[in-house]
Tab-separated table of C-alpha atoms in Angstrom:
chain	number	residue	atom	x	y	z
D	472	THR	CA	42.153	-20.354	9.993
D	473	VAL	CA	44.382	-22.211	12.426
D	474	ALA	CA	46.184	-23.856	9.560
D	475	GLN	CA	46.929	-20.462	7.882
D	476	VAL	CA	48.236	-19.063	11.175
D	477	GLN	CA	50.577	-22.099	11.500
D	478	GLN	CA	51.873	-21.431	7.905
D	479	ILE	CA	52.463	-17.790	8.595
D	480	ARG	CA	54.281	-18.613	11.855
D	481	GLN	CA	57.027	-20.394	9.937
D	482	GLY	CA	58.102	-17.141	8.357
D	483	VAL	CA	57.788	-14.994	11.524
D	484	THR	CA	61.168	-15.036	13.300
D	485	VAL	CA	63.903	-12.592	14.113
D	486	PHE	CA	65.562	-13.539	10.851
D	487	THR	CA	62.712	-11.883	8.955
D	488	GLU	CA	61.710	-9.293	11.654
D	489	PRO	CA	64.477	-8.617	14.103
D	490	ARG	CA	62.167	-6.568	16.451
D	491	LEU	CA	60.690	-9.880	17.614
D	492	TRP	CA	63.662	-10.385	19.902
D	493	HIS	CA	61.319	-10.384	23.013
D	494	VAL	CA	58.940	-13.147	21.712
D	495	ARG	CA	59.797	-16.543	23.117
D	496	GLY	CA	61.082	-18.840	20.472
D	497	ALA	CA	61.313	-16.222	17.685
D	498	ASP	CA	65.166	-16.311	17.797
D	499	VAL	CA	65.660	-20.029	17.700
D	500	SER	CA	66.019	-22.260	14.660
D	501	ARG	CA	62.833	-24.315	14.711
D	502	SER	CA	59.543	-22.662	13.848
D	503	LYS	CA	57.574	-25.054	16.125
D	504	GLU	CA	59.264	-23.395	19.022
D	505	LEU	CA	57.770	-20.020	18.296
D	506	ALA	CA	55.442	-19.704	21.277
D	507	PHE	CA	52.027	-18.182	21.268
D	508	THR	CA	48.472	-19.024	22.295
D	509	ILE	CA	45.810	-19.171	19.577
D	510	LYS	CA	42.191	-18.343	20.591
D	511	LYS	CA	39.572	-19.552	18.194
D	512	SER	CA	35.872	-19.883	17.625
D	513	TYR	CA	33.451	-21.211	15.048
D	514	LYS	CA	31.670	-19.238	12.381
D	515	VAL	CA	29.322	-20.163	9.584
D	516	ILE	CA	30.937	-19.250	6.278
D	517	ASN	CA	29.186	-19.995	2.981
D	518	GLY	CA	26.825	-22.236	4.757
D	519	ARG	CA	29.464	-24.310	6.525
D	520	GLN	CA	30.820	-24.066	10.095
D	521	ARG	CA	34.476	-23.276	10.121
D	522	GLU	CA	37.087	-22.862	12.769
D	523	VAL	CA	38.651	-19.369	12.752
D	524	VAL	CA	41.252	-17.609	14.778
D	525	THR	CA	40.082	-14.678	16.871
D	526	SER	CA	43.382	-13.662	18.461
D	527	ILE	CA	47.032	-14.544	18.668
D	528	ILE	CA	48.832	-13.982	21.921
D	529	PRO	CA	52.662	-14.293	21.876
D	530	HIS	CA	54.579	-15.639	24.815
D	531	TYR	CA	57.220	-13.204	25.897
D	532	LYS	CA	60.647	-14.064	27.402
D	533	VAL	CA	60.965	-10.779	29.290
D	534	SER	CA	58.620	-8.857	31.603
D	535	GLU	CA	56.476	-6.113	30.014
D	536	ARG	CA	58.436	-3.494	31.990
D	537	GLN	CA	61.718	-4.817	30.718
D	538	TYR	CA	60.434	-5.015	27.173
D	539	ARG	CA	59.092	-1.431	27.241
D	540	THR	CA	62.298	-0.074	28.644
D	541	THR	CA	64.440	-1.855	26.137
D	542	ALA	CA	62.143	-1.177	23.203
D	543	ILE	CA	62.182	2.536	23.913
D	544	LYS	CA	65.990	2.604	23.898
D	545	TYR	CA	66.085	0.445	20.794
D	546	GLU	CA	63.687	2.595	18.785
D	547	HIS	CA	65.390	5.826	20.055
D	548	ASN	CA	68.818	4.564	18.833
D	549	ILE	CA	67.410	3.427	15.552
D	550	SER	CA	65.788	6.842	15.056
D	551	ARG	CA	69.046	8.517	15.909
D	552	ILE	CA	70.925	6.407	13.423
D	553	LEU	CA	68.465	7.269	10.718
D	554	ALA	CA	68.293	10.906	11.660
D	555	GLU	CA	72.105	11.330	11.472
D	556	MET	CA	72.282	9.792	8.041
D	557	PRO	CA	72.926	12.451	5.377
D	558	ARG	CA	69.899	13.192	3.247
D	559	GLY	CA	69.546	12.259	-0.407
D	560	LEU	CA	71.880	9.159	-0.268
D	561	SER	CA	71.572	6.435	-2.829
D	562	ASP	CA	70.781	2.905	-1.575
D	563	ARG	CA	74.546	2.117	-2.036
D	564	ASP	CA	75.538	4.927	0.224
D	565	LYS	CA	72.859	4.100	2.785
D	566	ILE	CA	74.389	0.640	3.050
D	567	LEU	CA	77.833	2.223	3.456
D	568	TYR	CA	76.525	4.477	6.186
D	569	VAL	CA	74.770	1.697	8.194
D	570	HIS	CA	77.879	-0.525	7.850
D	571	GLN	CA	80.130	2.244	8.981
D	572	TRP	CA	77.916	3.075	11.986
D	573	LEU	CA	77.936	-0.486	13.227
D	574	VAL	CA	81.691	-0.829	12.756
D	575	LYS	CA	82.355	2.314	14.795
D	576	ASN	CA	79.778	1.754	17.527
D	577	VAL	CA	79.453	-1.969	18.171
D	578	SER	CA	82.213	-4.175	19.547
D	579	TYR	CA	82.439	-7.958	19.101
D	580	GLN	CA	81.799	-9.466	22.531
D	581	LYS	CA	81.199	-13.255	22.906
D	582	LYS	CA	79.875	-12.918	26.483
D	583	ALA	CA	77.534	-9.948	26.013
D	584	PRO	CA	74.019	-10.788	27.383
D	585	ASN	CA	72.205	-9.759	24.103
D	586	ARG	CA	74.896	-10.809	21.724
D	587	TYR	CA	72.572	-12.929	19.613
D	588	ASN	CA	69.988	-10.311	18.803
D	589	ALA	CA	69.779	-6.792	17.381
D	590	VAL	CA	69.316	-5.271	20.805
D	591	GLY	CA	72.928	-6.196	21.640
D	592	ALA	CA	74.126	-4.189	18.634
D	593	ILE	CA	71.734	-1.230	18.764
D	594	VAL	CA	71.253	-0.790	22.540
D	595	ASP	CA	74.213	-2.386	24.248
D	596	GLY	CA	76.861	-1.815	21.575
D	597	GLN	CA	77.987	-5.385	21.967
D	598	ALA	CA	77.200	-8.349	19.790
D	599	VAL	CA	78.501	-11.339	17.800
D	600	CYS	CA	77.861	-11.960	14.118
D	601	LYS	CA	74.236	-12.853	14.584
D	602	GLY	CA	73.475	-9.597	16.414
D	603	TYR	CA	75.370	-7.534	13.750
D	604	ALA	CA	73.560	-9.253	10.902
D	605	LEU	CA	70.125	-8.842	12.612
D	606	ALA	CA	70.801	-5.122	13.181
D	607	VAL	CA	71.665	-4.676	9.535
D	608	LYS	CA	68.561	-6.551	8.539
D	609	ASP	CA	66.278	-4.365	10.738
D	610	ILE	CA	67.760	-1.066	9.615
D	611	MET	CA	67.609	-2.132	5.947
D	612	ASN	CA	63.936	-3.172	6.462
D	613	ARG	CA	63.204	0.375	7.694
D	614	LEU	CA	65.097	1.965	4.711
D	615	GLY	CA	63.135	-0.143	2.244
D	616	ILE	CA	66.363	-1.933	1.120
D	617	PRO	CA	66.000	-5.673	0.449
D	618	ALA	CA	68.237	-7.603	2.861
D	619	TRP	CA	68.593	-11.171	4.071
D	620	TYR	CA	70.416	-12.999	6.875
D	621	VAL	CA	73.067	-15.264	5.394
D	622	VAL	CA	74.641	-18.266	7.107
D	623	GLY	CA	77.986	-19.673	6.019
D	624	ASN	CA	81.304	-21.103	7.045
D	625	ASN	CA	79.804	-24.356	8.258
D	626	ASN	CA	77.295	-22.644	10.439
D	627	ARG	CA	79.953	-20.674	12.234
D	628	HIS	CA	79.293	-17.240	10.757
D	629	ALA	CA	76.491	-14.945	9.641
D	630	TRP	CA	76.321	-11.777	7.548
D	631	ASN	CA	73.989	-10.117	5.126
D	632	ILE	CA	73.190	-9.950	1.443
D	633	VAL	CA	71.624	-6.645	0.414
D	634	LYS	CA	70.268	-5.121	-2.780
D	635	ALA	CA	71.387	-1.804	-4.290
D	636	ASP	CA	70.647	-0.494	-7.775
D	637	GLY	CA	69.063	-3.833	-8.761
D	638	GLN	CA	72.133	-5.889	-7.758
D	639	TRP	CA	72.801	-8.128	-4.721
D	640	TYR	CA	75.947	-7.569	-2.584
D	641	HIS	CA	77.381	-9.207	0.471
D	642	VAL	CA	77.918	-7.138	3.636
D	643	ASP	CA	79.790	-8.305	6.721
D	644	ALA	CA	79.806	-5.717	9.494
D	645	THR	CA	81.162	-8.195	12.003
D	646	TRP	CA	84.597	-8.692	10.433
D	647	ASP	CA	85.153	-4.992	9.834
D	648	ALA	CA	84.057	-4.309	13.457
D	649	GLN	CA	86.539	-6.868	14.703
D	650	ARG	CA	89.281	-5.078	12.827
D	651	HIS	CA	88.136	-1.755	14.494
D	652	ASP	CA	88.207	-3.494	17.917
D	653	LYS	CA	91.796	-4.712	17.335
D	654	THR	CA	93.353	-1.780	15.571
D	655	GLY	CA	91.015	1.210	16.043
D	656	ILE	CA	90.703	1.478	12.250
D	657	VAL	CA	87.319	2.122	10.781
D	658	SER	CA	87.344	-0.469	8.029
D	659	HIS	CA	85.178	-1.020	4.986
D	660	ARG	CA	86.786	-4.130	3.609
D	661	TYR	CA	83.738	-6.427	3.758
D	662	VAL	CA	80.946	-4.261	2.312
D	663	LEU	CA	79.218	-4.377	-1.065
D	664	LEU	CA	81.059	-7.424	-2.297
D	665	SER	CA	80.242	-9.865	-5.090
D	666	SER	CA	79.958	-13.561	-4.432
D	667	LYS	CA	83.397	-13.948	-5.938
D	668	ALA	CA	84.939	-11.363	-3.627
D	669	ILE	CA	83.299	-12.566	-0.417
D	670	THR	CA	84.366	-16.128	-1.192
D	671	ALA	CA	87.971	-14.898	-1.738
D	672	ALA	CA	87.674	-13.159	1.675
D	673	LYS	CA	87.380	-16.513	3.453
D	674	HIS	CA	83.562	-16.558	3.461
D	675	LYS	CA	81.646	-19.632	2.366
D	676	PRO	CA	78.000	-18.572	1.784
D	677	GLU	CA	75.561	-21.469	2.386
D	678	TYR	CA	71.938	-20.314	2.595
D	679	ILE	CA	69.498	-17.580	3.677
D	680	PHE	CA	68.207	-18.619	7.072
D	681	ILE	CA	64.629	-18.149	8.332
D	682	VAL	CA	63.976	-21.262	10.348
D	683	LYS	CA	65.547	-24.735	10.256
D	684	GLU	CA	62.674	-25.995	8.031
D	685	TRP	CA	62.888	-23.019	5.693
D	686	GLN	CA	66.289	-22.210	4.178
D	687	LEU	CA	66.445	-20.274	0.939
D	688	PRO	CA	69.101	-20.242	-1.765
D	689	ILE	CA	71.246	-17.143	-1.726
D	690	PRO	CA	70.592	-14.872	-4.746
D	691	PRO	CA	73.596	-14.442	-7.042
D	692	ALA	CA	75.765	-11.455	-6.314
D	693	ASP	CA	77.374	-11.269	-9.684
D	694	SER	CA	78.172	-7.567	-9.944
D	695	GLU	CA	81.893	-6.862	-9.179
D	696	LYS	CA	81.383	-3.146	-9.461
D	697	TYR	CA	82.611	-2.420	-5.925
D	698	ASP	CA	85.058	-5.285	-5.417
D	699	ARG	CA	87.995	-2.904	-5.786
D	700	ALA	CA	86.280	0.328	-4.707
D	701	TRP	CA	88.666	2.730	-2.945
D	702	TRP	CA	86.902	2.433	0.393
D	703	ARG	CA	87.932	-1.262	0.744
D	704	SER	CA	91.560	-0.203	1.491
D	705	TYR	CA	90.686	3.180	3.063
D	706	GLN	CA	91.349	3.517	6.709
D	707	GLY	CA	88.974	5.957	8.376
D	708	GLU	CA	85.427	7.264	8.190
D	709	ILE	CA	83.890	7.785	4.796
D	710	ARG	CA	82.241	11.111	4.050
D	711	LEU	CA	79.019	10.365	2.195
D	712	PRO	CA	77.896	10.546	-0.466
D	713	ALA	CA	80.920	8.604	-1.667
D	714	ILE	CA	82.582	9.344	-5.000
D	715	LEU	CA	83.189	5.995	-6.666
D	716	ASP	CA	86.136	6.867	-8.928
D	717	ARG	CA	88.397	8.311	-6.266
D	718	ASN	CA	91.035	5.564	-6.536
D	719	ILE	CA	91.250	1.831	-6.739
D	720	ALA	CA	92.008	-0.547	-3.843
D	721	THR	CA	95.120	-2.577	-4.492
D	722	PRO	CA	95.079	-6.310	-4.222
D	723	GLU	CA	97.798	-6.163	-1.544
D	724	ALA	CA	95.567	-3.957	0.664
D	725	LEU	CA	92.741	-6.375	0.428
D	726	THR	CA	94.805	-9.533	1.317
D	727	THR	CA	96.795	-8.062	4.179
D	728	THR	CA	95.242	-8.805	7.549
D	729	ASP	CA	96.261	-7.334	10.923
D	730	TYR	CA	93.843	-9.416	12.966
D	731	THR	CA	92.241	-12.894	12.917
D	732	PRO	CA	88.459	-12.836	12.591
D	733	ILE	CA	86.576	-14.822	15.262
D	734	GLU	CA	83.781	-17.257	14.419
D	735	GLU	CA	81.535	-19.366	16.625
D	736	ASP	CA	78.788	-21.862	16.352
D	737	LEU	CA	75.444	-20.236	15.514
D	738	GLU	CA	73.517	-23.071	17.117
D	739	LEU	CA	71.215	-23.517	14.102
D	740	GLU	CA	70.737	-27.237	14.447
């Protein structure tokens, strides 16, 4: 029915399905702005005439040619990322791999044309925190790893919370990528963190964002298993699968910073 379609629409945004970047209104905060045309007719169901939806036609913000060209590049790059991932990795190491790929290959650019969506990260190699977080969300979707888009720091930053081995962990590819931009170091400081560790790292998690009318509480990330994992202070690419007990990151290595992370308004109001 039309009412059912309207309810479904509230959960259909780039924050749940990043591949909807080309649908007008899918990347804004208010679900009512998701633009599509509903075609309907009337059918007799159980002896009563009811209004039913026959088709849903989205409104696109780019031409069909532009969409096809970009979508081909996007899917090709996603396929390449997944094909280059070592086989047999645990979910934990798949998260480390995706995080490392984004840190190495995507630079933080506040003026990039697609900075606010996953296309900026996956196709252009340029994004801001929203683009990084949506790219993580899409790749995790395809790997079957639960992941959400998290908003924090007074609506000025976004990252992800992901699930590995039954536990939730915070992942911020943006801040590690900014360190790579500034120093050339492949950093793993902000991956697989507990709520305690991400808060200590100047993050203030606030909610999971889907649309302005639908904000979910962030699941507790209580496991501190990786808060002092060796990769947090390691400078360079990780060879996967990673051996957990290689050494322990020192508190000094985790608090020392050689760059100042950039934040900006996510325009969620």
